[in-house]
Every structure is written in structure tokens, then in C-alpha cells.
PDB file of C-alpha atoms in Angstrom:
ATOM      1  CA  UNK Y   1     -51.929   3.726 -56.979  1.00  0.00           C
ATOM      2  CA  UNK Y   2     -48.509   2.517 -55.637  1.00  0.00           C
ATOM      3  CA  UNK Y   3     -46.526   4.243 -57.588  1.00  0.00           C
ATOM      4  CA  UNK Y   4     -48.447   7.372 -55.749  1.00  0.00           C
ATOM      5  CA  UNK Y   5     -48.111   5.993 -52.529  1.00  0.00           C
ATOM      6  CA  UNK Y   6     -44.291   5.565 -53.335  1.00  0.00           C
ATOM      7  CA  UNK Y   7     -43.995   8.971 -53.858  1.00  0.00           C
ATOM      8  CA  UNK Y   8     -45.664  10.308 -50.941  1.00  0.00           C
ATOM      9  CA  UNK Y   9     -43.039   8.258 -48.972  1.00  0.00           C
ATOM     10  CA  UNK Y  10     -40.794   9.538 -50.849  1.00  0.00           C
ATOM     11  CA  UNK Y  11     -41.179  12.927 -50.090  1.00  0.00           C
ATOM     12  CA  UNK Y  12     -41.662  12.320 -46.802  1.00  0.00           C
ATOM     13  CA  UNK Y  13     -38.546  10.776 -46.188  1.00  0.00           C
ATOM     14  CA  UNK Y  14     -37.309  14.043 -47.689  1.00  0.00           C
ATOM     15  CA  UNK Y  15     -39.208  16.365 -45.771  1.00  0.00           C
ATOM     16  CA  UNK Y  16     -37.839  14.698 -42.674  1.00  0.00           C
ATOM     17  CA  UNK Y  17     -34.127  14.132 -43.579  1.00  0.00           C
ATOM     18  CA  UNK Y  18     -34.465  18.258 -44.327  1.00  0.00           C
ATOM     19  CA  UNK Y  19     -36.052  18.181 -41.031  1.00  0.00           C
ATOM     20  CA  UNK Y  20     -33.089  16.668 -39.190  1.00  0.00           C
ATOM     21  CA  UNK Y  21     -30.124  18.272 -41.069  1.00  0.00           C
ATOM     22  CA  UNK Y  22     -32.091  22.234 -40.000  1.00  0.00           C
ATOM     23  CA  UNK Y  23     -31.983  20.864 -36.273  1.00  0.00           C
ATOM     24  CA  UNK Y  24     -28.130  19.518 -36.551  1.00  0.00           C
ATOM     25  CA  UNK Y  25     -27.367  22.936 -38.526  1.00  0.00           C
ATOM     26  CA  UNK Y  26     -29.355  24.843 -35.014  1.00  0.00           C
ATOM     27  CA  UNK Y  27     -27.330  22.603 -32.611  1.00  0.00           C
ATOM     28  CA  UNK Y  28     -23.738  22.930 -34.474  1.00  0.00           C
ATOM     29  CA  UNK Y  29     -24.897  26.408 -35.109  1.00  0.00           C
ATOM     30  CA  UNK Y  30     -25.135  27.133 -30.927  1.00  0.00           C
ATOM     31  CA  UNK Y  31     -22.324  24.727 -29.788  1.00  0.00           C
ATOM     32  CA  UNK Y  32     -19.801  26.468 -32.947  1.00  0.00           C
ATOM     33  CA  UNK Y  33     -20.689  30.085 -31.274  1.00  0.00           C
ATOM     34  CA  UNK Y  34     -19.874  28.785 -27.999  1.00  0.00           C
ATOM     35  CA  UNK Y  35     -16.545  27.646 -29.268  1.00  0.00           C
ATOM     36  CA  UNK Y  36     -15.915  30.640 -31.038  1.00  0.00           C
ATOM     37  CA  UNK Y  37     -16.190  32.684 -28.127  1.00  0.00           C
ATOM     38  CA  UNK Y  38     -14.401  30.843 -25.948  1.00  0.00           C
ATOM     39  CA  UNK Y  39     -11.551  31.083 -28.654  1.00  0.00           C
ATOM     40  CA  UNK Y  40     -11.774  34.836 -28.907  1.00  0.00           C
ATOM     41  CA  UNK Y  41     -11.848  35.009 -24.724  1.00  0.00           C
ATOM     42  CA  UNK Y  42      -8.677  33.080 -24.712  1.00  0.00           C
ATOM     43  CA  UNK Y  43      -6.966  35.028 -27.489  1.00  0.00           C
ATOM     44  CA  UNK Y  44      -7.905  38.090 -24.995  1.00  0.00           C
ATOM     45  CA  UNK Y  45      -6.737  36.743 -22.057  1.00  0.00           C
ATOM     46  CA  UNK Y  46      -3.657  34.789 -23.531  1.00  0.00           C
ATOM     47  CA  UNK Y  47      -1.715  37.205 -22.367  1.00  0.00           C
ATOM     48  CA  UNK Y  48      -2.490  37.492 -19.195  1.00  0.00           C
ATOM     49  CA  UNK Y  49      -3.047  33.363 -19.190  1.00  0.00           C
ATOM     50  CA  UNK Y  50       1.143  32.989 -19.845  1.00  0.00           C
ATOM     51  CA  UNK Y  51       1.773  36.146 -17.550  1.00  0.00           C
ATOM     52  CA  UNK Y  52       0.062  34.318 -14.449  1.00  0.00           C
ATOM     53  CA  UNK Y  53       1.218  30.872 -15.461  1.00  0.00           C
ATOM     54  CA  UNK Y  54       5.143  31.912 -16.036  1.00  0.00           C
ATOM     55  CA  UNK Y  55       5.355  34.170 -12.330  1.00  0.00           C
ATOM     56  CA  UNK Y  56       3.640  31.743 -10.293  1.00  0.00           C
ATOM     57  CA  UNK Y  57       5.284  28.747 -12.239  1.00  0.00           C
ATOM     58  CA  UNK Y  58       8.648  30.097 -11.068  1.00  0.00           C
ATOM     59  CA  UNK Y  59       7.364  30.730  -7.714  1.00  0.00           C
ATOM     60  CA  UNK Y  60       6.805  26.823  -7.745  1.00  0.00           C
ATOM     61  CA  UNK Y  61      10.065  25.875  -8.788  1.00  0.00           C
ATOM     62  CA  UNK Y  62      12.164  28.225  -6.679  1.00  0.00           C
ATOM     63  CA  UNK Y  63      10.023  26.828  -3.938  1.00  0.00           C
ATOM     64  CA  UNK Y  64      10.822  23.364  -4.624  1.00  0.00           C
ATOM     65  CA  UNK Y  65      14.885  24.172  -5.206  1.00  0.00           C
ATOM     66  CA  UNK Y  66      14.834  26.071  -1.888  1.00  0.00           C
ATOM     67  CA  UNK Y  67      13.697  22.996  -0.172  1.00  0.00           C
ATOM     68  CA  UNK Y  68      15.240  20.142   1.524  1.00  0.00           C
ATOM     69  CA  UNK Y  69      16.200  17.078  -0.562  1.00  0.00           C
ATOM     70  CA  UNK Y  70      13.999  14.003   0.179  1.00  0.00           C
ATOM     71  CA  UNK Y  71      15.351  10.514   0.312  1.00  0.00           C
ATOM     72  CA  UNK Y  72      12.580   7.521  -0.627  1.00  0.00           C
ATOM     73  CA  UNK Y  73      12.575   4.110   1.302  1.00  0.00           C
ATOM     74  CA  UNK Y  74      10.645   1.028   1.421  1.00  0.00           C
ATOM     75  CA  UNK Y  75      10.936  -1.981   4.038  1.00  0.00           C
ATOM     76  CA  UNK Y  76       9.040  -5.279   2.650  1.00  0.00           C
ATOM     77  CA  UNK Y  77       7.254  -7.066   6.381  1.00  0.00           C
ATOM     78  CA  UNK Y  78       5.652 -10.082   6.478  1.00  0.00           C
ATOM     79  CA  UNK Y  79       3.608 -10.893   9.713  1.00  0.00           C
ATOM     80  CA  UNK Y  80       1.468 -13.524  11.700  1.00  0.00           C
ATOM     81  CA  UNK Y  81      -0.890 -12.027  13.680  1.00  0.00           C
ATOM     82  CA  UNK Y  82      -4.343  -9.990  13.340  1.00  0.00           C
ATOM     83  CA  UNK Y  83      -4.968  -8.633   9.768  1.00  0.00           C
ATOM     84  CA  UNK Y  84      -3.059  -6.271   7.549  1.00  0.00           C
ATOM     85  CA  UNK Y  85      -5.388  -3.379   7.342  1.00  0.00           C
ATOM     86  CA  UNK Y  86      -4.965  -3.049  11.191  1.00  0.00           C
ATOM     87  CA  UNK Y  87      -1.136  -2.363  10.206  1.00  0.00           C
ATOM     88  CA  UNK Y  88      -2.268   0.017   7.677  1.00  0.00           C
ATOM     89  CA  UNK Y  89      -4.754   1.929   9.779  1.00  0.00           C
ATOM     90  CA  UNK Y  90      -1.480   2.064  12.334  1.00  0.00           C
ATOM     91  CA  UNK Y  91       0.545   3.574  10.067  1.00  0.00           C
ATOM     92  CA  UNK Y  92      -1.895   6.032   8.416  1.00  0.00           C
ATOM     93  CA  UNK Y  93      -2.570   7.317  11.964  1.00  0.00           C
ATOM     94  CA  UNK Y  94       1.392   8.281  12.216  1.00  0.00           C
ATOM     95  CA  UNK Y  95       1.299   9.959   9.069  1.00  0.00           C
ATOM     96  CA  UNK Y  96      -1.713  11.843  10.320  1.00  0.00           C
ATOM     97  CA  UNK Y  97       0.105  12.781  13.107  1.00  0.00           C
ATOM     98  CA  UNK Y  98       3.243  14.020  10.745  1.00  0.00           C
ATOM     99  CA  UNK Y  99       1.355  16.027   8.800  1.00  0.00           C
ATOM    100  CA  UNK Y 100      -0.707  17.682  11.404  1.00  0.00           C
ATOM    101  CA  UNK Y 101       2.556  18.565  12.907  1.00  0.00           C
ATOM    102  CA  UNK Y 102       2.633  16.810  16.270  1.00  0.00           C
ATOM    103  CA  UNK Y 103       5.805  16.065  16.436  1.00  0.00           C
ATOM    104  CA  UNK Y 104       5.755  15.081  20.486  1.00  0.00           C
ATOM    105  CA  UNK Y 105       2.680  12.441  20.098  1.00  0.00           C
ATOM    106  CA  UNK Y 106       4.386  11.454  16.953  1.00  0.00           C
ATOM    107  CA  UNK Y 107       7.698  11.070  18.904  1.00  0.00           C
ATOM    108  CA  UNK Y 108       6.408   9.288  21.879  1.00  0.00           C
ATOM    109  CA  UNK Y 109       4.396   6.435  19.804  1.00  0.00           C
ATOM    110  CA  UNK Y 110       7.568   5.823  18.036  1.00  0.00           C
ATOM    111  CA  UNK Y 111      10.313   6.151  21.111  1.00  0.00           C
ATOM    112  CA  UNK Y 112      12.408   8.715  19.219  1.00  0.00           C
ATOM    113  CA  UNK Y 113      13.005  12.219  19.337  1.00  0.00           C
ATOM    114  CA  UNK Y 114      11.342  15.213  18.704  1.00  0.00           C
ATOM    115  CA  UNK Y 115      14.555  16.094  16.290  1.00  0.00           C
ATOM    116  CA  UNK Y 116      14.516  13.017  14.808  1.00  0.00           C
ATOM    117  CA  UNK Y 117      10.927  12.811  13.711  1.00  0.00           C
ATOM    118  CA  UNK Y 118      10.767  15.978  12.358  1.00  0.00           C
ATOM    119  CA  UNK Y 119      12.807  14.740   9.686  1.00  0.00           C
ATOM    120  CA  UNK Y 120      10.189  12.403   8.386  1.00  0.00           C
ATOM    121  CA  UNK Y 121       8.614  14.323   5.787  1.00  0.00           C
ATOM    122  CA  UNK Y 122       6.133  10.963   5.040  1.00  0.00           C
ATOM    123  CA  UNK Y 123       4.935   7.406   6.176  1.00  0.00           C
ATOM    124  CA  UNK Y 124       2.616   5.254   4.169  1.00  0.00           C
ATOM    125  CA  UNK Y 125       2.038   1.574   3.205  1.00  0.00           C
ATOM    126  CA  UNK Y 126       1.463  -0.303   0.236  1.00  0.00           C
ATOM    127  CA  UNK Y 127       0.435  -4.016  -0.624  1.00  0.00           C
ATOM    128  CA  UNK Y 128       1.835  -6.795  -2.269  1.00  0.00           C
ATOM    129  CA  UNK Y 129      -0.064  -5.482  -5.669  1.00  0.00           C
ATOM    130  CA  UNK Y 130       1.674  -1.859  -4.478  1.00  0.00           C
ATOM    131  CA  UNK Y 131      -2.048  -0.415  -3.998  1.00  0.00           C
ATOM    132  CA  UNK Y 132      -2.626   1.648  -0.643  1.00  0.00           C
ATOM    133  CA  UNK Y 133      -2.878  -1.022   1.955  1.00  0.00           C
ATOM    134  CA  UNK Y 134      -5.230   1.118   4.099  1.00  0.00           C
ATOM    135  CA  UNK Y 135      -7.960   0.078   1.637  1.00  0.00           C
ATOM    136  CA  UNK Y 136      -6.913  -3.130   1.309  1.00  0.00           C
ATOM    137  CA  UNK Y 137      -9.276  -5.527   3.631  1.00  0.00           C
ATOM    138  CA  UNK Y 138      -8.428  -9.318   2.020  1.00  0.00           C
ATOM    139  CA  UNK Y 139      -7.544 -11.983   4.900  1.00  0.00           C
ATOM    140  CA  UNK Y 140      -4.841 -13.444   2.389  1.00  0.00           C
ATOM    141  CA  UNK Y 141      -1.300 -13.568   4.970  1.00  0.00           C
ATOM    142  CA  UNK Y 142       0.983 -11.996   2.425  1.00  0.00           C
ATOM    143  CA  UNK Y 143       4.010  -9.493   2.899  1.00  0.00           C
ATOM    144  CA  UNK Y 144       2.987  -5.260   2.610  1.00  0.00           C
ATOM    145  CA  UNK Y 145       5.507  -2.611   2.308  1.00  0.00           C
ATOM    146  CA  UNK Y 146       6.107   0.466   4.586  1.00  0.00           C
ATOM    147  CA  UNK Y 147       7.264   3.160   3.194  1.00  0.00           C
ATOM    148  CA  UNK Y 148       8.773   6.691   4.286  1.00  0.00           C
ATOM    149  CA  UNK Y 149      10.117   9.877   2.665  1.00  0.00           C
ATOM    150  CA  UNK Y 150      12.638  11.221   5.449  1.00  0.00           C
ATOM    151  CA  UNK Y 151      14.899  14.487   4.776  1.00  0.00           C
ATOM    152  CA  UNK Y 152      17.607  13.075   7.148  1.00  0.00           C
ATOM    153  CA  UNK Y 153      18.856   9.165   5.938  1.00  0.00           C
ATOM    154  CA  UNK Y 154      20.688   8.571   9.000  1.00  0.00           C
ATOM    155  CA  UNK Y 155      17.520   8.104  10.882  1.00  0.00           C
ATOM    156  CA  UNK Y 156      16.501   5.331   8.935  1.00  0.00           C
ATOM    157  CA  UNK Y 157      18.163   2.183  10.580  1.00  0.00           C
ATOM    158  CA  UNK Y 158      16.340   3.515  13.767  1.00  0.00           C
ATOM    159  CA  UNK Y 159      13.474   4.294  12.091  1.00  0.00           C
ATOM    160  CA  UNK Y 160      12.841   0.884  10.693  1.00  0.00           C
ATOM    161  CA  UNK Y 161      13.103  -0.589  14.206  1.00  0.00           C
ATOM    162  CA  UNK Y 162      11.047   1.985  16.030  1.00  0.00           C
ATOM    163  CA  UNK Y 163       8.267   1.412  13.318  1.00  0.00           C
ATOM    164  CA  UNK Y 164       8.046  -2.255  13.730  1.00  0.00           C
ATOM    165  CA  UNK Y 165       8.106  -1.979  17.194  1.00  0.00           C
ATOM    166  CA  UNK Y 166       5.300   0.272  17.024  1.00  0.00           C
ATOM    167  CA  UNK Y 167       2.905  -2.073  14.787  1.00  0.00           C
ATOM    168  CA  UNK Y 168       4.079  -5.491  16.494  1.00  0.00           C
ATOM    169  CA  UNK Y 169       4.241  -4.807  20.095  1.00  0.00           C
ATOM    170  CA  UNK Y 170       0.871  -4.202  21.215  1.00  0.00           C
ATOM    171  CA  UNK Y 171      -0.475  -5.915  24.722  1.00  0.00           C
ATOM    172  CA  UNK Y 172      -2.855  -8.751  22.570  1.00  0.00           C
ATOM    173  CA  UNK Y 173      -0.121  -9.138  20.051  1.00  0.00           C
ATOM    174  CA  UNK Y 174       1.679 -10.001  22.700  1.00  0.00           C
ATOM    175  CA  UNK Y 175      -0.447 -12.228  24.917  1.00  0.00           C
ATOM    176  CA  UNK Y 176      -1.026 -13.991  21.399  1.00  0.00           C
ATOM    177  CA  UNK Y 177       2.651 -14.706  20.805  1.00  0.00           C
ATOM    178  CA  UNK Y 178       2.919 -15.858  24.533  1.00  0.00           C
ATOM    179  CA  UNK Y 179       0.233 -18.219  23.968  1.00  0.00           C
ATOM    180  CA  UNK Y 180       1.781 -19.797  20.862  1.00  0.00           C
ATOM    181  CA  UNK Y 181       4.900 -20.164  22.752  1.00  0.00           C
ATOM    182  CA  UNK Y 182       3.287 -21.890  25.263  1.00  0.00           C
ATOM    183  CA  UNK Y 183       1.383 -24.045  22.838  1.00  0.00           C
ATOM    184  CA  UNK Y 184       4.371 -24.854  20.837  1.00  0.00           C
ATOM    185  CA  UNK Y 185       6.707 -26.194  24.086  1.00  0.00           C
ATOM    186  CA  UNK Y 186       3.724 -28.136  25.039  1.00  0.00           C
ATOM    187  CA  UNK Y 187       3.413 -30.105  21.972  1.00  0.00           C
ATOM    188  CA  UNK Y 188       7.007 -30.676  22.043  1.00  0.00           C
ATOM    189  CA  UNK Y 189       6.982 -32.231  25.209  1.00  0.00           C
ATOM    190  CA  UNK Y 190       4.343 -34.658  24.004  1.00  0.00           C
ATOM    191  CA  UNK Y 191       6.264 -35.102  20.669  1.00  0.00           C
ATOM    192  CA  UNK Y 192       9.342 -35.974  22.448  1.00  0.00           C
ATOM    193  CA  UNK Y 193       7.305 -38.354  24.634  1.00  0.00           C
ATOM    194  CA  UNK Y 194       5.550 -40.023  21.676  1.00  0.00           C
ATOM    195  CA  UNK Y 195       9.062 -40.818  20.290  1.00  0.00           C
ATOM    196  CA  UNK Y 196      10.255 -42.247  23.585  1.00  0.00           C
ATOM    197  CA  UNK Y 197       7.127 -44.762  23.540  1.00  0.00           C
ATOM    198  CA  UNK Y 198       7.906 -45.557  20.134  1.00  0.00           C
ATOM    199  CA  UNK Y 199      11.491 -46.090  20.957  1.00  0.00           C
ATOM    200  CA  UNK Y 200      10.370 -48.683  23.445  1.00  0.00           C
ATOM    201  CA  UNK Y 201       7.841 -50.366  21.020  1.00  0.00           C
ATOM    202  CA  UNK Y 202      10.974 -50.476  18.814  1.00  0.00           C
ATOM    203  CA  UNK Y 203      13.274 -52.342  21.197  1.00  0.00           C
ATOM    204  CA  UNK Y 204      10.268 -54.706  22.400  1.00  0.00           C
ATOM    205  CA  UNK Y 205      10.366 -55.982  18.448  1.00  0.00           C
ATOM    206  CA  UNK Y 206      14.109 -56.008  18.236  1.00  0.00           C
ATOM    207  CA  UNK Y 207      14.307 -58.142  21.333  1.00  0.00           C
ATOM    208  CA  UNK Y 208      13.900 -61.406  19.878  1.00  0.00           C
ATOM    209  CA  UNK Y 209      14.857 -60.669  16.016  1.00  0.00           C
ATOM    210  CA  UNK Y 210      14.575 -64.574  15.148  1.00  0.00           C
ATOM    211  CA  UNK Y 211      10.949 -64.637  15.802  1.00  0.00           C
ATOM    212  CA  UNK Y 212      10.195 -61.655  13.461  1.00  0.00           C
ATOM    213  CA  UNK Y 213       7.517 -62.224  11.021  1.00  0.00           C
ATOM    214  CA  UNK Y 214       5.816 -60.024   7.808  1.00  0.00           C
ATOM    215  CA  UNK Y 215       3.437 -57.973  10.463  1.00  0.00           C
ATOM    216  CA  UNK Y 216       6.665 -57.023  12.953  1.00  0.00           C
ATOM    217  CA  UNK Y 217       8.617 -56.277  10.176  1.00  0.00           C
ATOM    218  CA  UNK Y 218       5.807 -54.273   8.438  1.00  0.00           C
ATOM    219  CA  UNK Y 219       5.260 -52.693  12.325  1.00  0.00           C
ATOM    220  CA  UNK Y 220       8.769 -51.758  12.596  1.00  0.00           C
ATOM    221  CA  UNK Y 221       8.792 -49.725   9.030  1.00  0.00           C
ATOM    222  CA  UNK Y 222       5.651 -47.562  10.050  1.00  0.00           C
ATOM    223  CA  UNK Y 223       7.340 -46.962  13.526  1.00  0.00           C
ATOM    224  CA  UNK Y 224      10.410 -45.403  11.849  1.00  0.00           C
ATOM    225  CA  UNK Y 225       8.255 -43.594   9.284  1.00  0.00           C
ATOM    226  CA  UNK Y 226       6.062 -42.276  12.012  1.00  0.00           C
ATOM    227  CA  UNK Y 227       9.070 -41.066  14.090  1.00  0.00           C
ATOM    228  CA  UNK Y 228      10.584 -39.436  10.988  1.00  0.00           C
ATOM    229  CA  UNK Y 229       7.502 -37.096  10.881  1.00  0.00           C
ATOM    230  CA  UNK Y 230       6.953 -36.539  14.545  1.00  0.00           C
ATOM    231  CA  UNK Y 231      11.030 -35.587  14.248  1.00  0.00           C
ATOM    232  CA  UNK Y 232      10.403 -33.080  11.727  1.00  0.00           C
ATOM    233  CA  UNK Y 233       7.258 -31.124  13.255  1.00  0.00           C
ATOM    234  CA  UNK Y 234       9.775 -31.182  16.937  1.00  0.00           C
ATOM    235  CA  UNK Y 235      12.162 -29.183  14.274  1.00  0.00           C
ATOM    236  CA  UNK Y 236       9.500 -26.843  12.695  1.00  0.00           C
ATOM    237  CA  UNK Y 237       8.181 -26.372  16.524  1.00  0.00           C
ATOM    238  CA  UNK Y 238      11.470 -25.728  17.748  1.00  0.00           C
ATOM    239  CA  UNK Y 239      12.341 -23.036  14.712  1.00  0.00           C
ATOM    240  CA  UNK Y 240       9.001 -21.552  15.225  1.00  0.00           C
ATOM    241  CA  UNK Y 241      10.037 -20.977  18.578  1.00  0.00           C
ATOM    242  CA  UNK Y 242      12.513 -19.198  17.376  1.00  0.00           C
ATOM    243  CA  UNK Y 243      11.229 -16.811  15.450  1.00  0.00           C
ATOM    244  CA  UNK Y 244       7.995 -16.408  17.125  1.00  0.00           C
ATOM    245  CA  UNK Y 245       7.242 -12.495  16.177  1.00  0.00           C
ATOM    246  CA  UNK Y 246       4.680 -11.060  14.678  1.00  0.00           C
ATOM    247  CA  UNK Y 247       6.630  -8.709  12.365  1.00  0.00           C
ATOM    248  CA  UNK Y 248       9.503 -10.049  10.239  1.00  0.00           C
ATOM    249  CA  UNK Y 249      11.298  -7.625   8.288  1.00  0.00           C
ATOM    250  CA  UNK Y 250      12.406  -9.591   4.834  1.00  0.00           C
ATOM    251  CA  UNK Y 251      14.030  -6.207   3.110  1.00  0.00           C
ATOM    252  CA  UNK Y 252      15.029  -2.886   5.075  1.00  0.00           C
ATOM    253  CA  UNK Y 253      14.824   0.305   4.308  1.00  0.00           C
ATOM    254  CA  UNK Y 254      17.456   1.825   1.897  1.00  0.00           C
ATOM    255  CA  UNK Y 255      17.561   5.120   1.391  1.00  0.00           C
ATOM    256  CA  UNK Y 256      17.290   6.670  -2.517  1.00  0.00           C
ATOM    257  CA  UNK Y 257      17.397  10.336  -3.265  1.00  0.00           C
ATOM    258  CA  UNK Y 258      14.418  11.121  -4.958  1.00  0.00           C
ATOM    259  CA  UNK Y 259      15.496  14.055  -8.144  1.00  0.00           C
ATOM    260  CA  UNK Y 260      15.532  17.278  -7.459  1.00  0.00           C
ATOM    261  CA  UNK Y 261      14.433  18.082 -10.979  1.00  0.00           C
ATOM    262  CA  UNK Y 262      11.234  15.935 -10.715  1.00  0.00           C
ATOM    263  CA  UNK Y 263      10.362  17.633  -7.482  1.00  0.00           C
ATOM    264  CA  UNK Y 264      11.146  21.521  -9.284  1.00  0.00           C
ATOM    265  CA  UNK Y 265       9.032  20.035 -12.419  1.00  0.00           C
ATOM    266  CA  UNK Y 266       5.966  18.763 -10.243  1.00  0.00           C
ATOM    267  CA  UNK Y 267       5.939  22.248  -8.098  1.00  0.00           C
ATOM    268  CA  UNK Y 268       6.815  24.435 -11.522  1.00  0.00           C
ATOM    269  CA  UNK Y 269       3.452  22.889 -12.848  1.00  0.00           C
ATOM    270  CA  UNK Y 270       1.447  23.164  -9.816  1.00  0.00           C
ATOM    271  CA  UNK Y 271       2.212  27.032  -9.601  1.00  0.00           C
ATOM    272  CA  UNK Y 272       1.007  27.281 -13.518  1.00  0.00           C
ATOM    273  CA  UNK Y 273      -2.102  25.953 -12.607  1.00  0.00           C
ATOM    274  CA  UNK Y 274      -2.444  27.883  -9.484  1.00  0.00           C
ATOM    275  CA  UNK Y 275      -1.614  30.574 -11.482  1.00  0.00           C
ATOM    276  CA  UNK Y 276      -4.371  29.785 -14.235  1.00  0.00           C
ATOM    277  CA  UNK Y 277      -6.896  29.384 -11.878  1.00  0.00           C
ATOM    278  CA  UNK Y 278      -6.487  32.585 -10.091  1.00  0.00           C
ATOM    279  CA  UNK Y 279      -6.206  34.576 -13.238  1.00  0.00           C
ATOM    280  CA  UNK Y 280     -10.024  33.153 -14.390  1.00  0.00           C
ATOM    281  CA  UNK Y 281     -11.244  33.443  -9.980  1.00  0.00           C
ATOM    282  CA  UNK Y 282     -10.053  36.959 -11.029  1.00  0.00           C
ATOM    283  CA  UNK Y 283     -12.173  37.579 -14.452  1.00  0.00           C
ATOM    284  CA  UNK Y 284     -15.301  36.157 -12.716  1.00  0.00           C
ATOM    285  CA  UNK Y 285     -15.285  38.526  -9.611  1.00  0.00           C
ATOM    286  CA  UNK Y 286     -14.041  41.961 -11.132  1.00  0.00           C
TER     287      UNK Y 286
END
């Protein structure tokens, strides 16, 4: 009885495993006629396939040699006010402006010429992790980069300052700045004060030195340590006066030509694939 029952298994297992090797044969079977054809339709059209590739290939690189040479730039900003994606949407709205061709709107935003921004051919912004900063909405204070493709270098120096005029001098930016300012002179005042009270404490205690005991002694030491520190935050008030703007350039722009061969390459392949893709827009309409 179970050796009978062993075979019917048996054969079952067969019957299916025949089963499932008929429906991969079917399914290799339709998928290997697919690929067959599509073989035989590109030996057919290979031809035609290189013909459309090669002319509008060349098209693409005689483009790209007849056009002005590009110089690359990036200026590394750090800044203390509002967030960096405001910066980014700033700068994105330029570039919109460039490539929509409004050169006057573009020209008066920036205080230059109409001349002189045409020769931007890009502007864009990237963030410390060199990821598009426009899409970059972390709090975290850190330096971005801005960065520009121009055809004429000479613009750049001006450029650079128009640019961070643009993002930094806005009327709250402004009002914000004034406010620290004001902030930071009136601490000073009571800084300086503080130390001129403690300066008096001071001489009180000095005033009869042979009466001095542990606890004047001990007084006099946190006096001088506390003056020490009040000294130092009157210096970091007094630098931060200083340099109280919201948009510090830490590395300018420097201009680098970018190859005219990678530029012929990138356009050579475009026009291939342009050329591809009209060539089969072509087979599917006729």
C-alpha cells in the first residue's frame, strides 16, 4: 500500500515538473520571438540607425565648437541671517530670469548692465554636501556655494559683489543687522560699566591690604576672573560689530575654462540620440 501511494506521488511530481518546464518552454518561446525580431528590425534599420546618428552627431559637435567658450566659478558664503533655502530660492529666481532671456529684469536686480549680464550663461547654488541647495531645507548655519558659468571672466569680480549684494541686502535683513548693532553697543556699555563697579570693589579691598583675610583674598581672585570674561565678550562684541553682515564671502570666484572637448563630446552625443530618436518617430508614423 505505500509503496503504491509512493508511486502515485511520484508520478505526480513528474506530471507537474513536465507541467512547468511546457509553460517556461511557452514563455521563453514568446519572449525569444520578441527578441528575435527586434534583432532582425535592427539589422534592417542599422543602416539607417548609424546614418541618423553620424549627421546629427556632427551637427552636435560643430554646434558646440561654434560656440562660445564657458569659464566655471564657485564663491564659498557663509551667512547669519534667515535660512539658506531663502538664498537658494534667490538665486534660482536669477537663473530663471537668465534663461528666459530677460536680460533688463535680470540686469536691474543685480545693478549691472544689460551687456554684462548677457554674458552669464548660468547661476546656481550648491550646499556644503555639493547637493542643489534649492532643495535643501535643514536649519543647520553652515557655508553654501554659488556658482556661475559666465562666457566673459572679466565680469566676475563684479559679479561676485553684485550677487551678494543682491541676497544680503534686503529691507528685514537689514533692519535685523541694525538691531544687532544696536543690541551689541548696548551690552557693551553695560559690560564696560560692570567692569568699572568691579574696579571700585577692587580698590575698596586693596585699601587696607593689612586687614586682608582668606574671604577678601578669595573675593579679589573671582573679581579678576570675572573681569577677564566680561573683557573677552567686550572683544567678541566689539569684533562682531565689525563684521556685522549677513553674507561673508570666505572664497571668491575664480574663473576655470571648462574643455572644449567635453562640451563637443556631451553635444556630439546628444545629436546621436536626437538623431536615433527621430529615425524610430519616423518608422512609427510612415
Amino acid at each position: 500500500m505505500d509503496n503504491k501511494s509512493f508511486s502515485q506521488s511520484k508520478e505526480e511530481g513528474k506530471r507537474t515538473w513536465r507541467a512547468l518546464q511546457n509553460q517556461w518552454g511557452e514563455a521563453l518561446g514568446f519572449f525569444g520571438a520578441m527578441f528575435s525580431s527586434l534583432l532582425l528590425f535592427i539589422k534592417k534599420q542599422a543602416l539607417w540607425f548609424i546614418l541618423f546618428a553620424v549627421i546629427f552627431g556632427t551637427f552636435g559637435g560643430v554646434y558646440a565648437w561654434m560656440k562660445k567658450p564657458v569659464y566655471h566659478s564657485e564663491m564659498t558664503v557663509s551667512y547669519a541671517q534667515l535660512e539658506k533655502k531663502i538664498y537658494a530660492d534667490m538665486l534660482f529666481k536669477l537663473n530663471q530670469l537668465l534663461e528666459s532671456k530677460q536680460y533688463e529684469s535680470l540686469g536691474f536686480l543685480l545693478n549691472m548692465s544689460v551687456d554684462q549680464v548677457k554674458q552669464i550663461h548660468l547661476i546656481d547654488s550648491k550646499n556644503i554636501r555639493y547637493e542643489p541647495l534649492v532643495n535643501d531645507i535643514s536649519i543647520e548655519k553652515v557655508p553654501f556655494y554659488i556658482i556661475v558659468d559666465v562666457y566673459d571672466p572679466d565680469i566676475l569680480p563684479e559679479l561676485e559683489e553684485q550677487l551678494v549684494n543682491y541676497i544680503s541686502v534686503s529691507d528685514f535683513v537689514y533692519e535685523r543687522l541694525q538691531l544687532n548693532e544696536r543690541n551689541y553697543r548696548n551690552e557693551i556699555i553695560h559690560m564696560k560699566n560692570q567692569m568699572i563697579y568691579m574696579d571700585s570693589l577692587k580698590t575698596m579691598l586693596l585699601s587696607d591690604c593689612s586687614n586682608l583675610d582668606a574671604d577678601a583674598v578669595v573675593n579679589l581672585e573671582n573679581l579678576n576672573k570675572n573681569q577677564n570674561e566680561i573683557f573677552g565678550r567686550i572683544r567678541d562684541l566689539e569684533a562682531a560689530l565689525q563684521f556685522n553682515k549677513n553674507i561673508e564671502i570666505m572664497d571668491g570666484f575664480i574663473a576655470q575654462e571648462i574643455p572644449l572637448s567635453n562640451i563637443i563630446i556631451r553635444f556630439i552625443l546628444l545629436g546621436m540620440i536626437v538623431g536615433i530618436g527621430l529615425r524610430l518617430f519616423w518608422l512609427m508614423v510612415k
